[in-house]
mmCIF file of N, CA and C and ligand atoms in Angstrom:
data_model
loop_
_atom_site.group_PDB
_atom_site.id
_atom_site.type_symbol
_atom_site.label_atom_id
_atom_site.label_comp_id
_atom_site.label_asym_id
_atom_site.label_seq_id
_atom_site.Cartn_x
_atom_site.Cartn_y
_atom_site.Cartn_z
ATOM 1 N N MET C 1 0.827 -1.209 0.000
ATOM 2 C CA MET C 1 0.000 0.000 0.000
ATOM 3 C C MET C 1 0.861 1.258 0.000
ATOM 4 N N ALA C 2 2.125 1.090 0.316
ATOM 5 C CA ALA C 2 3.000 2.261 0.347
ATOM 6 C C ALA C 2 3.572 2.590 -1.038
ATOM 7 N N ASP C 3 3.419 1.664 -1.983
ATOM 8 C CA ASP C 3 4.050 1.869 -3.286
ATOM 9 C C ASP C 3 3.629 3.183 -3.954
ATOM 10 N N GLY C 4 2.346 3.429 -3.933
ATOM 11 C CA GLY C 4 1.827 4.614 -4.619
ATOM 12 C C GLY C 4 2.414 5.901 -4.058
ATOM 13 N N SER C 5 2.502 5.989 -2.729
ATOM 14 C CA SER C 5 2.972 7.246 -2.133
ATOM 15 C C SER C 5 4.459 7.450 -2.422
ATOM 16 N N ARG C 6 5.224 6.336 -2.490
ATOM 17 C CA ARG C 6 6.645 6.467 -2.766
ATOM 18 C C ARG C 6 6.879 7.058 -4.162
ATOM 19 N N GLU C 7 6.094 6.586 -5.108
ATOM 20 C CA GLU C 7 6.229 7.138 -6.457
ATOM 21 C C GLU C 7 5.891 8.622 -6.482
ATOM 22 N N ARG C 8 4.890 8.958 -5.702
ATOM 23 C CA ARG C 8 4.516 10.380 -5.672
ATOM 24 C C ARG C 8 5.651 11.216 -5.086
ATOM 25 N N ASN C 9 6.314 10.667 -4.055
ATOM 26 C CA ASN C 9 7.424 11.411 -3.459
ATOM 27 C C ASN C 9 8.546 11.639 -4.466
ATOM 28 N N GLU C 10 8.862 10.594 -5.222
ATOM 29 C CA GLU C 10 9.944 10.757 -6.196
ATOM 30 C C GLU C 10 9.590 11.800 -7.238
ATOM 31 N N ALA C 11 8.324 11.778 -7.659
ATOM 32 C CA ALA C 11 7.897 12.776 -8.624
ATOM 33 C C ALA C 11 7.972 14.171 -8.022
ATOM 34 N N LEU C 12 7.610 14.264 -6.753
ATOM 35 C CA LEU C 12 7.648 15.568 -6.088
ATOM 36 C C LEU C 12 9.079 16.097 -6.019
ATOM 37 N N PHE C 13 10.017 15.230 -5.597
ATOM 38 C CA PHE C 13 11.413 15.675 -5.506
ATOM 39 C C PHE C 13 11.938 16.104 -6.861
ATOM 40 N N ARG C 14 11.543 15.343 -7.894
ATOM 41 C CA ARG C 14 12.014 15.706 -9.218
ATOM 42 C C ARG C 14 11.478 17.073 -9.616
ATOM 43 N N ASN C 15 10.214 17.308 -9.299
ATOM 44 C CA ASN C 15 9.633 18.614 -9.602
ATOM 45 C C ASN C 15 10.369 19.733 -8.883
ATOM 46 N N VAL C 16 10.657 19.504 -7.595
ATOM 47 C CA VAL C 16 11.354 20.533 -6.817
ATOM 48 C C VAL C 16 12.722 20.809 -7.428
ATOM 49 N N ASN C 17 13.432 19.730 -7.774
ATOM 50 C CA ASN C 17 14.758 19.913 -8.357
ATOM 51 C C ASN C 17 14.694 20.682 -9.668
ATOM 52 N N GLU C 18 13.667 20.380 -10.459
ATOM 53 C CA GLU C 18 13.538 21.104 -11.725
ATOM 54 C C GLU C 18 13.252 22.579 -11.492
ATOM 55 N N GLN C 19 12.482 22.847 -10.442
ATOM 56 C CA GLN C 19 12.205 24.255 -10.126
ATOM 57 C C GLN C 19 13.473 24.962 -9.660
ATOM 58 N N ILE C 20 14.278 24.262 -8.840
ATOM 59 C CA ILE C 20 15.536 24.861 -8.384
ATOM 60 C C ILE C 20 16.443 25.146 -9.576
ATOM 61 N N GLU C 21 16.490 24.204 -10.493
ATOM 62 C CA GLU C 21 17.340 24.390 -11.665
ATOM 63 C C GLU C 21 16.872 25.593 -12.481
ATOM 64 N N ASP C 22 15.543 25.708 -12.653
ATOM 65 C CA ASP C 22 15.017 26.858 -13.386
ATOM 66 C C ASP C 22 15.401 28.160 -12.707
ATOM 67 N N LEU C 23 15.262 28.180 -11.374
ATOM 68 C CA LEU C 23 15.578 29.399 -10.638
ATOM 69 C C LEU C 23 17.046 29.765 -10.801
ATOM 70 N N SER C 24 17.921 28.774 -10.724
ATOM 71 C CA SER C 24 19.351 29.074 -10.789
ATOM 72 C C SER C 24 19.728 29.619 -12.159
ATOM 73 N N LYS C 25 18.929 29.306 -13.171
ATOM 74 C CA LYS C 25 19.227 29.849 -14.501
ATOM 75 C C LYS C 25 18.775 31.303 -14.624
ATOM 76 N N THR C 26 17.678 31.644 -13.931
ATOM 77 C CA THR C 26 17.086 32.966 -14.152
ATOM 78 C C THR C 26 17.536 34.005 -13.140
ATOM 79 N N VAL C 27 17.964 33.564 -11.943
ATOM 80 C CA VAL C 27 18.372 34.538 -10.931
ATOM 81 C C VAL C 27 19.706 35.161 -11.339
ATOM 82 N N PRO C 28 19.770 36.477 -11.415
ATOM 83 C CA PRO C 28 21.042 37.117 -11.778
ATOM 84 C C PRO C 28 22.024 37.028 -10.625
ATOM 85 N N PRO C 29 23.310 37.171 -10.896
ATOM 86 C CA PRO C 29 24.294 37.171 -9.804
ATOM 87 C C PRO C 29 23.913 38.265 -8.822
ATOM 88 N N ASP C 30 23.863 37.928 -7.540
ATOM 89 C CA ASP C 30 23.373 38.909 -6.577
ATOM 90 C C ASP C 30 24.417 39.952 -6.224
ATOM 91 N N GLU C 31 25.667 39.743 -6.668
ATOM 92 C CA GLU C 31 26.714 40.706 -6.338
ATOM 93 C C GLU C 31 26.779 41.789 -7.410
ATOM 94 N N PRO C 32 26.414 43.019 -7.078
ATOM 95 C CA PRO C 32 26.539 44.083 -8.064
ATOM 96 C C PRO C 32 28.002 44.457 -8.271
ATOM 97 N N LEU C 33 28.320 44.908 -9.471
ATOM 98 C CA LEU C 33 29.685 45.351 -9.735
ATOM 99 C C LEU C 33 29.897 46.724 -9.104
ATOM 100 N N MET C 34 31.068 46.895 -8.501
ATOM 101 C CA MET C 34 31.431 48.184 -7.913
ATOM 102 C C MET C 34 32.688 48.675 -8.614
ATOM 103 N N GLU C 35 32.957 49.974 -8.443
ATOM 104 C CA GLU C 35 34.145 50.544 -9.072
ATOM 105 C C GLU C 35 35.267 50.686 -8.051
ATOM 106 N N PHE C 36 36.430 50.144 -8.412
ATOM 107 C CA PHE C 36 37.606 50.266 -7.569
ATOM 108 C C PHE C 36 38.709 50.923 -8.384
ATOM 109 N N LEU C 37 39.578 51.656 -7.694
ATOM 110 C CA LEU C 37 40.684 52.287 -8.395
ATOM 111 C C LEU C 37 41.775 51.271 -8.682
ATOM 112 N N CYS C 38 42.360 51.402 -9.861
ATOM 113 C CA CYS C 38 43.496 50.567 -10.238
ATOM 114 C C CYS C 38 44.611 50.741 -9.215
ATOM 115 N N GLU C 39 45.222 49.625 -8.820
ATOM 116 C CA GLU C 39 46.261 49.670 -7.785
ATOM 117 C C GLU C 39 47.656 49.458 -8.363
ATOM 118 N N CYS C 40 47.829 49.844 -9.618
ATOM 119 C CA CYS C 40 49.145 49.662 -10.232
ATOM 120 C C CYS C 40 50.152 50.672 -9.668
ATOM 121 N N ASP C 41 51.417 50.541 -10.088
ATOM 122 C CA ASP C 41 52.479 51.363 -9.515
ATOM 123 C C ASP C 41 52.494 52.789 -10.063
ATOM 124 N N ASN C 42 51.724 53.050 -11.098
ATOM 125 C CA ASN C 42 51.684 54.391 -11.664
ATOM 126 C C ASN C 42 50.827 55.296 -10.785
ATOM 127 N N ARG C 43 51.479 56.229 -10.088
ATOM 128 C CA ARG C 43 50.724 57.053 -9.138
ATOM 129 C C ARG C 43 49.744 57.981 -9.836
ATOM 130 N N ASP C 44 49.942 58.233 -11.125
ATOM 131 C CA ASP C 44 49.028 59.107 -11.855
ATOM 132 C C ASP C 44 47.838 58.351 -12.423
ATOM 133 N N CYS C 45 47.842 57.037 -12.273
ATOM 134 C CA CYS C 45 46.779 56.222 -12.857
ATOM 135 C C CYS C 45 45.473 56.466 -12.104
ATOM 136 N N VAL C 46 44.434 56.801 -12.856
ATOM 137 C CA VAL C 46 43.128 57.030 -12.223
ATOM 138 C C VAL C 46 42.078 56.109 -12.831
ATOM 139 N N GLU C 47 42.538 55.034 -13.452
ATOM 140 C CA GLU C 47 41.588 54.130 -14.105
ATOM 141 C C GLU C 47 40.825 53.317 -13.063
ATOM 142 N N LYS C 48 39.618 52.966 -13.440
ATOM 143 C CA LYS C 48 38.761 52.235 -12.505
ATOM 144 C C LYS C 48 38.520 50.808 -12.983
ATOM 145 N N ILE C 49 38.266 49.955 -12.012
ATOM 146 C CA ILE C 49 38.047 48.542 -12.269
ATOM 147 C C ILE C 49 36.661 48.167 -11.761
ATOM 148 N N SER C 50 35.948 47.384 -12.541
ATOM 149 C CA SER C 50 34.656 46.880 -12.081
ATOM 150 C C SER C 50 34.850 45.502 -11.463
ATOM 151 N N ALA C 51 34.482 45.385 -10.202
ATOM 152 C CA ALA C 51 34.590 44.104 -9.518
ATOM 153 C C ALA C 51 33.527 44.047 -8.438
ATOM 154 N N THR C 52 33.181 42.868 -8.025
ATOM 155 C CA THR C 52 32.244 42.746 -6.914
ATOM 156 C C THR C 52 33.004 42.931 -5.613
ATOM 157 N N ARG C 53 32.269 43.248 -4.566
ATOM 158 C CA ARG C 53 32.897 43.394 -3.261
ATOM 159 C C ARG C 53 33.620 42.108 -2.859
ATOM 160 N N ALA C 54 33.002 40.971 -3.163
ATOM 161 C CA ALA C 54 33.617 39.689 -2.798
ATOM 162 C C ALA C 54 34.941 39.499 -3.530
ATOM 163 N N GLU C 55 34.957 39.876 -4.827
ATOM 164 C CA GLU C 55 36.198 39.740 -5.598
ATOM 165 C C GLU C 55 37.284 40.620 -5.003
ATOM 166 N N TYR C 56 36.926 41.859 -4.670
ATOM 167 C CA TYR C 56 37.928 42.780 -4.149
ATOM 168 C C TYR C 56 38.422 42.334 -2.773
ATOM 169 N N GLU C 57 37.502 41.851 -1.953
ATOM 170 C CA GLU C 57 37.911 41.395 -0.628
ATOM 171 C C GLU C 57 38.847 40.197 -0.716
ATOM 172 N N ALA C 58 38.627 39.351 -1.733
ATOM 173 C CA ALA C 58 39.509 38.205 -1.931
ATOM 174 C C ALA C 58 40.916 38.679 -2.284
ATOM 175 N N VAL C 59 41.001 39.758 -3.089
ATOM 176 C CA VAL C 59 42.307 40.318 -3.432
ATOM 177 C C VAL C 59 42.961 40.908 -2.191
ATOM 178 N N ARG C 60 42.186 41.690 -1.441
ATOM 179 C CA ARG C 60 42.724 42.368 -0.261
ATOM 180 C C ARG C 60 43.142 41.400 0.841
ATOM 181 N N SER C 61 42.590 40.194 0.827
ATOM 182 C CA SER C 61 42.897 39.241 1.879
ATOM 183 C C SER C 61 44.331 38.729 1.773
ATOM 184 N N VAL C 62 44.981 38.962 0.644
ATOM 185 C CA VAL C 62 46.379 38.567 0.473
ATOM 186 C C VAL C 62 47.207 39.850 0.367
ATOM 187 N N ALA C 63 48.159 40.034 1.296
ATOM 188 C CA ALA C 63 48.892 41.301 1.390
ATOM 189 C C ALA C 63 49.645 41.637 0.113
ATOM 190 N N THR C 64 50.095 40.618 -0.610
ATOM 191 C CA THR C 64 50.915 40.879 -1.799
ATOM 192 C C THR C 64 50.087 40.928 -3.087
ATOM 193 N N HIS C 65 48.779 40.829 -2.963
ATOM 194 C CA HIS C 65 47.918 40.857 -4.156
ATOM 195 C C HIS C 65 47.309 42.242 -4.345
ATOM 196 N N PHE C 66 47.306 42.689 -5.611
ATOM 197 C CA PHE C 66 46.731 43.988 -5.939
ATOM 198 C C PHE C 66 45.894 43.858 -7.197
ATOM 199 N N ILE C 67 44.836 44.660 -7.289
ATOM 200 C CA ILE C 67 43.942 44.603 -8.433
ATOM 201 C C ILE C 67 44.331 45.721 -9.400
ATOM 202 N N VAL C 68 44.500 45.377 -10.657
ATOM 203 C CA VAL C 68 44.924 46.382 -11.644
ATOM 204 C C VAL C 68 44.131 46.213 -12.939
ATOM 205 N N VAL C 69 44.110 47.297 -13.721
ATOM 206 C CA VAL C 69 43.530 47.260 -15.049
ATOM 207 C C VAL C 69 44.407 46.354 -15.922
ATOM 208 N N PRO C 70 43.797 45.532 -16.778
ATOM 209 C CA PRO C 70 44.614 44.686 -17.672
ATOM 210 C C PRO C 70 45.646 45.525 -18.422
ATOM 211 N N GLY C 71 46.911 45.123 -18.373
ATOM 212 C CA GLY C 71 47.980 45.854 -19.035
ATOM 213 C C GLY C 71 48.767 46.737 -18.087
ATOM 214 N N HIS C 72 48.266 46.962 -16.874
ATOM 215 C CA HIS C 72 48.958 47.818 -15.908
ATOM 216 C C HIS C 72 49.894 47.026 -15.013
ATOM 217 N N GLU C 73 50.009 45.728 -15.234
ATOM 218 C CA GLU C 73 50.933 44.942 -14.425
ATOM 219 C C GLU C 73 52.370 45.247 -14.841
ATOM 220 N N ASP C 74 53.296 45.139 -13.871
ATOM 221 C CA ASP C 74 54.714 45.370 -14.129
ATOM 222 C C ASP C 74 55.457 44.050 -13.953
ATOM 223 N N PRO C 75 55.801 43.394 -15.071
ATOM 224 C CA PRO C 75 56.388 42.046 -14.978
ATOM 225 C C PRO C 75 57.729 42.014 -14.241
ATOM 226 N N ASP C 76 58.356 43.194 -14.029
ATOM 227 C CA ASP C 76 59.628 43.217 -13.308
ATOM 228 C C ASP C 76 59.448 42.935 -11.815
ATOM 229 N N ILE C 77 58.333 43.326 -11.269
ATOM 230 C CA ILE C 77 58.159 43.205 -9.818
ATOM 231 C C ILE C 77 56.953 42.375 -9.420
ATOM 232 N N GLU C 78 56.178 41.917 -10.403
ATOM 233 C CA GLU C 78 54.970 41.175 -10.050
ATOM 234 C C GLU C 78 54.586 40.234 -11.182
ATOM 235 N N HIS C 79 53.766 39.252 -10.850
ATOM 236 C CA HIS C 79 53.231 38.388 -11.891
ATOM 237 C C HIS C 79 51.717 38.269 -11.699
ATOM 238 N N ILE C 80 51.045 37.863 -12.759
ATOM 239 C CA ILE C 80 49.586 37.812 -12.720
ATOM 240 C C ILE C 80 49.140 36.568 -11.970
ATOM 241 N N ALA C 81 48.377 36.783 -10.897
ATOM 242 C CA ALA C 81 47.882 35.667 -10.098
ATOM 243 C C ALA C 81 46.512 35.227 -10.581
ATOM 244 N N LEU C 82 45.785 36.153 -11.172
ATOM 245 C CA LEU C 82 44.414 35.855 -11.592
ATOM 246 C C LEU C 82 44.016 36.909 -12.604
ATOM 247 N N GLN C 83 43.249 36.515 -13.614
ATOM 248 C CA GLN C 83 42.765 37.526 -14.548
ATOM 249 C C GLN C 83 41.428 37.111 -15.129
ATOM 250 N N ASN C 84 40.629 38.100 -15.467
ATOM 251 C CA ASN C 84 39.384 37.853 -16.175
ATOM 252 C C ASN C 84 39.161 39.001 -17.151
ATOM 253 N N GLU C 85 37.967 39.107 -17.698
ATOM 254 C CA GLU C 85 37.757 40.125 -18.726
ATOM 255 C C GLU C 85 37.665 41.532 -18.140
ATOM 256 N N ARG C 86 37.571 41.643 -16.810
ATOM 257 C CA ARG C 86 37.409 42.958 -16.194
ATOM 258 C C ARG C 86 38.673 43.476 -15.518
ATOM 259 N N PHE C 87 39.478 42.588 -14.947
ATOM 260 C CA PHE C 87 40.647 43.059 -14.200
ATOM 261 C C PHE C 87 41.687 41.958 -14.095
ATOM 262 N N ARG C 88 42.844 42.351 -13.593
ATOM 263 C CA ARG C 88 43.885 41.374 -13.299
ATOM 264 C C ARG C 88 44.282 41.530 -11.839
ATOM 265 N N VAL C 89 44.679 40.433 -11.247
ATOM 266 C CA VAL C 89 45.222 40.463 -9.889
ATOM 267 C C VAL C 89 46.697 40.114 -10.013
ATOM 268 N N VAL C 90 47.543 41.024 -9.520
ATOM 269 C CA VAL C 90 48.979 40.772 -9.588
ATOM 270 C C VAL C 90 49.501 40.413 -8.216
ATOM 271 N N GLU C 91 50.520 39.550 -8.210
ATOM 272 C CA GLU C 91 51.183 39.195 -6.960
ATOM 273 C C GLU C 91 52.579 39.780 -6.995
ATOM 274 N N LYS C 92 52.868 40.640 -6.017
ATOM 275 C CA LYS C 92 54.182 41.279 -5.955
ATOM 276 C C LYS C 92 55.257 40.242 -5.646
ATOM 277 N N GLU C 93 56.451 40.512 -6.157
ATOM 278 C CA GLU C 93 57.563 39.594 -5.918
ATOM 279 C C GLU C 93 58.699 40.337 -5.220
ATOM 280 N N GLY C 94 59.555 39.591 -4.551
ATOM 281 C CA GLY C 94 60.801 40.113 -3.992
ATOM 282 C C GLY C 94 60.592 41.291 -3.066
ATOM 283 N N ARG C 95 61.355 42.388 -3.317
ATOM 284 C CA ARG C 95 61.329 43.544 -2.439
ATOM 285 C C ARG C 95 59.937 44.165 -2.383
ATOM 286 N N ALA C 96 59.272 44.219 -3.538
ATOM 287 C CA ALA C 96 57.936 44.811 -3.586
ATOM 288 C C ALA C 96 56.970 44.019 -2.719
ATOM 289 N N ALA C 97 57.137 42.698 -2.695
ATOM 290 C CA ALA C 97 56.261 41.861 -1.882
ATOM 291 C C ALA C 97 56.515 42.129 -0.407
ATOM 292 N N ARG C 98 57.809 42.253 -0.026
ATOM 293 C CA ARG C 98 58.114 42.509 1.386
ATOM 294 C C ARG C 98 57.566 43.861 1.811
ATOM 295 N N GLU C 99 57.692 44.851 0.945
ATOM 296 C CA GLU C 99 57.156 46.174 1.276
ATOM 297 C C GLU C 99 55.646 46.106 1.436
ATOM 298 N N ALA C 100 54.998 45.334 0.557
ATOM 299 C CA ALA C 100 53.540 45.234 0.630
ATOM 300 C C ALA C 100 53.122 44.551 1.917
ATOM 301 N N GLU C 101 53.869 43.537 2.311
ATOM 302 C CA GLU C 101 53.514 42.817 3.539
ATOM 303 C C GLU C 101 53.728 43.688 4.768
ATOM 304 N N GLU C 102 54.730 44.566 4.707
ATOM 305 C CA GLU C 102 54.965 45.442 5.851
ATOM 306 C C GLU C 102 54.004 46.615 5.847
ATOM 307 N N GLY C 103 53.322 46.817 4.738
ATOM 308 C CA GLY C 103 52.352 47.895 4.658
ATOM 309 C C GLY C 103 52.975 49.271 4.497
ATOM 310 N N GLU C 104 54.279 49.310 4.201
ATOM 311 C CA GLU C 104 54.960 50.578 4.051
ATOM 312 C C GLU C 104 55.553 50.679 2.658
ATOM 313 N N PRO C 105 55.176 51.721 1.910
ATOM 314 C CA PRO C 105 55.872 51.921 0.635
ATOM 315 C C PRO C 105 57.321 52.303 0.929
ATOM 316 N N GLY C 106 58.272 51.603 0.364
ATOM 317 C CA GLY C 106 59.664 51.823 0.690
ATOM 318 C C GLY C 106 60.153 53.198 0.297
ATOM 319 N N GLU C 107 59.579 53.751 -0.753
ATOM 320 C CA GLU C 107 60.014 55.046 -1.264
ATOM 321 C C GLU C 107 58.790 55.935 -1.407
ATOM 322 N N THR C 108 58.850 57.063 -0.785
ATOM 323 C CA THR C 108 57.758 58.023 -0.986
ATOM 324 C C THR C 108 58.278 59.422 -0.717
HETATM 325 ZN ZN1 LIG D 1 46.737 51.510 -13.330
#
């Protein structure tokens, strides 16, 4: 006598899963893009980067990581740790990395 109800349950779960799948396709990313200033070494640079708060916080969570406009990286002192169509994340190397970790620009 339980057979009928079990089939109904499976159909119900399948329906719920299909609804979840539909929702995940239509719901836009909940993180709005924000504007951040390029963090490259050019002090005159005023270019802006579009990133979500979560993306920027992920960059800031690593002392040697900085967010820059594509093309603003300096291969002499840093390498690209992450990149997408909106921005690049550079990881400082050597002396620049130590300065970044200490939080003090060595020359100013
Ligand atoms: Zn820049």
